[in-house]
Coordinates of C-alpha atoms in Angstrom, one line a residue:
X1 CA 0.0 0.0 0.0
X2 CA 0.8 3.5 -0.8
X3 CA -0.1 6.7 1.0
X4 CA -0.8 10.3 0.3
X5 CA -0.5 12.5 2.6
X6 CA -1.9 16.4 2.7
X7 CA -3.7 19.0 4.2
X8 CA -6.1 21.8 2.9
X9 CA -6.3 24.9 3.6
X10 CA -9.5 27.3 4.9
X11 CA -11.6 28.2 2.0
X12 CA -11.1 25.3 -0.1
X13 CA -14.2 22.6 -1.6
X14 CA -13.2 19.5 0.2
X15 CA -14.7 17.5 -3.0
X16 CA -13.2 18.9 -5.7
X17 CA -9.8 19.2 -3.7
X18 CA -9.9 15.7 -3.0
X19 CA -10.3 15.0 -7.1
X20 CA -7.5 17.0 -8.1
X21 CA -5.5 15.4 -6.0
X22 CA -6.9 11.6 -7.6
X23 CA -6.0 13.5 -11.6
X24 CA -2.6 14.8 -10.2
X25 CA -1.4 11.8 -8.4
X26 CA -3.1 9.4 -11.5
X27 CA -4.9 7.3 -8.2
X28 CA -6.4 4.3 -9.6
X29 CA -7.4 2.6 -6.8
X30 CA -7.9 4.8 -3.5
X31 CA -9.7 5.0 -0.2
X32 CA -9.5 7.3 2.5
X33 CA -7.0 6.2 5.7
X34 CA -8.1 9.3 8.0
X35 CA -9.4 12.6 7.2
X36 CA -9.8 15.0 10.4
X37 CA -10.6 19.0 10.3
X38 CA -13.3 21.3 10.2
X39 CA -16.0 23.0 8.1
X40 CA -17.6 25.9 7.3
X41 CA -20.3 24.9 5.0
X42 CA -21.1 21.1 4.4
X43 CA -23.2 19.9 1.3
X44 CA -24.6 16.3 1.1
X45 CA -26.9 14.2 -0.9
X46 CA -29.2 12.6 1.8
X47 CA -30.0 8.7 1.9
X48 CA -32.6 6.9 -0.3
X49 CA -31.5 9.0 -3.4
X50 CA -32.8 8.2 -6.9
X51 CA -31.4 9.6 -10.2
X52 CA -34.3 11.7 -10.8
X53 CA -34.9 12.9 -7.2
X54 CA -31.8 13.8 -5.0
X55 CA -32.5 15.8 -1.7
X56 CA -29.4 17.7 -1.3
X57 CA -28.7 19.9 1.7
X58 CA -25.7 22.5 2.6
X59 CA -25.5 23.3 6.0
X60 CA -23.6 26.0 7.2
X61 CA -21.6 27.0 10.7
X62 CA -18.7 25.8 12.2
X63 CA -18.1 22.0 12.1
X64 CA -16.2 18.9 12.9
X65 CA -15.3 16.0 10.5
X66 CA -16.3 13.3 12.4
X67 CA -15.5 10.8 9.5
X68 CA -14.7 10.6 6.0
X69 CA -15.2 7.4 3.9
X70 CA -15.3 6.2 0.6
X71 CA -13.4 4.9 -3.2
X72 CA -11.3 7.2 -4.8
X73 CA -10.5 6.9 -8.7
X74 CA -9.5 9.0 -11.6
X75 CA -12.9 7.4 -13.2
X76 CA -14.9 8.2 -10.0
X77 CA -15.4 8.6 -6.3
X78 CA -17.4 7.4 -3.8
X79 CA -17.4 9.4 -0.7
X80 CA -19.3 10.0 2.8
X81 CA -19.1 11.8 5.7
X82 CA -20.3 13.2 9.0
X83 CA -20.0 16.4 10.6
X84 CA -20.6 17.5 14.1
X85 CA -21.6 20.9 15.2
X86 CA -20.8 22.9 18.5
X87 CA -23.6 21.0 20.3
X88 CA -22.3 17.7 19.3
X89 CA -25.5 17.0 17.2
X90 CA -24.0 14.8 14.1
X91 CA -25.4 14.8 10.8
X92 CA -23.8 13.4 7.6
X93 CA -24.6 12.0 3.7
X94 CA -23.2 11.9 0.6
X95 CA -20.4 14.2 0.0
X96 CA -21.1 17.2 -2.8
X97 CA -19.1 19.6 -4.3
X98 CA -19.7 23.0 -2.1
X99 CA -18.2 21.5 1.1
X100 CA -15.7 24.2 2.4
X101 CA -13.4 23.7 4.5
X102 CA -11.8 25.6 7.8
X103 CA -10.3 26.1 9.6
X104 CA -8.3 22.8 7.8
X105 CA -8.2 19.0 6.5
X106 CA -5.9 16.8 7.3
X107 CA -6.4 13.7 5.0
X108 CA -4.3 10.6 4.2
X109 CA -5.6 8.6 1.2
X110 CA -4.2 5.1 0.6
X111 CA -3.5 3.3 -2.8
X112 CA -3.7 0.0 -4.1
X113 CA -1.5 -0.2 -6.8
X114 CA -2.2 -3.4 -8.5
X115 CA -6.0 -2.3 -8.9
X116 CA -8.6 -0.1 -10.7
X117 CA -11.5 0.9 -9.6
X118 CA -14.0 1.9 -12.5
X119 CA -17.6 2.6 -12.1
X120 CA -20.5 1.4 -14.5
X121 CA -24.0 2.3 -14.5
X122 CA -26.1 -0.4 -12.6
X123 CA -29.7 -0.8 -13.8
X124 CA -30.5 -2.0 -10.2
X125 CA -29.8 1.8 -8.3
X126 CA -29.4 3.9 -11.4
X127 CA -26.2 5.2 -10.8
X128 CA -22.7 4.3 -11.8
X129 CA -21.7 1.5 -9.3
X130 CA -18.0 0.7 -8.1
X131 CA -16.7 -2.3 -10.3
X132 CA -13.0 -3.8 -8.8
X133 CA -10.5 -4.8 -11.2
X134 CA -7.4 -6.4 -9.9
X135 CA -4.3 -6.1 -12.4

């Protein structure tokens, strides 16, 4: 296994931060090791989702990641997380582009390097569906 190790800075998406790492690094096969920090704004697709009817909700204020999980890929990711606020009170969901972080992440992301991870459409959920492919 191989490890990447960073951390973002306040301000930044915590999705789309997470994918340009995947494109730079060329991550094939990726899933996250830790990820601790905070939030400002968190944005997540809420369980029981359908293609054609997604309730996504952003929630703003100051925030702790209580987790971070999921499949990272160049063709795709897969990610969830929760989120506590000053009273403790946890929420979490799907993670969407428009979470911002702060006051900072601090995410390790490991890599298995004789896989891919690909995603194809499954007729079953009607989304695109991790597939494994071991090299």
């Amino acid at each position: 296994m191989k490890t990447i190790i960073f951390r973002l800075k306040p301000g930044t998406d915590l999705k789309e931060s997470l994918e340009q790492v995947i494109t730079q690094h060329g991550i094939k096969a990726g899933y996250i090791v830790t990820c601790v920090g905070g939030l400002e704004k968190a944005t997540v697709r809420m369980a029981g989702a359908k293609p054609e009817a997604q309730d996504i909700r952003s929630y703003e204020g100051d925030f702790e990641i209580v987790s971070l999980v999921g499949t990272l890929s160049v063709n795709g990711v897969h990610l969830h997380m929760s989120f506590s606020d000053n009273e403790g009170i946890v929420r979490g969901g799907h993670l969407k582009e428009g979470t911002v972080v702060h006051p900072t992440a601090e995410i390790v992301i490991g890599i298995e390097e004789t896989t891919e991870f690909t995603r194809e459409l499954d007729d079953d959920t009607g989304f695109p569906e991790l597939v494994v492919n071991q090299n």
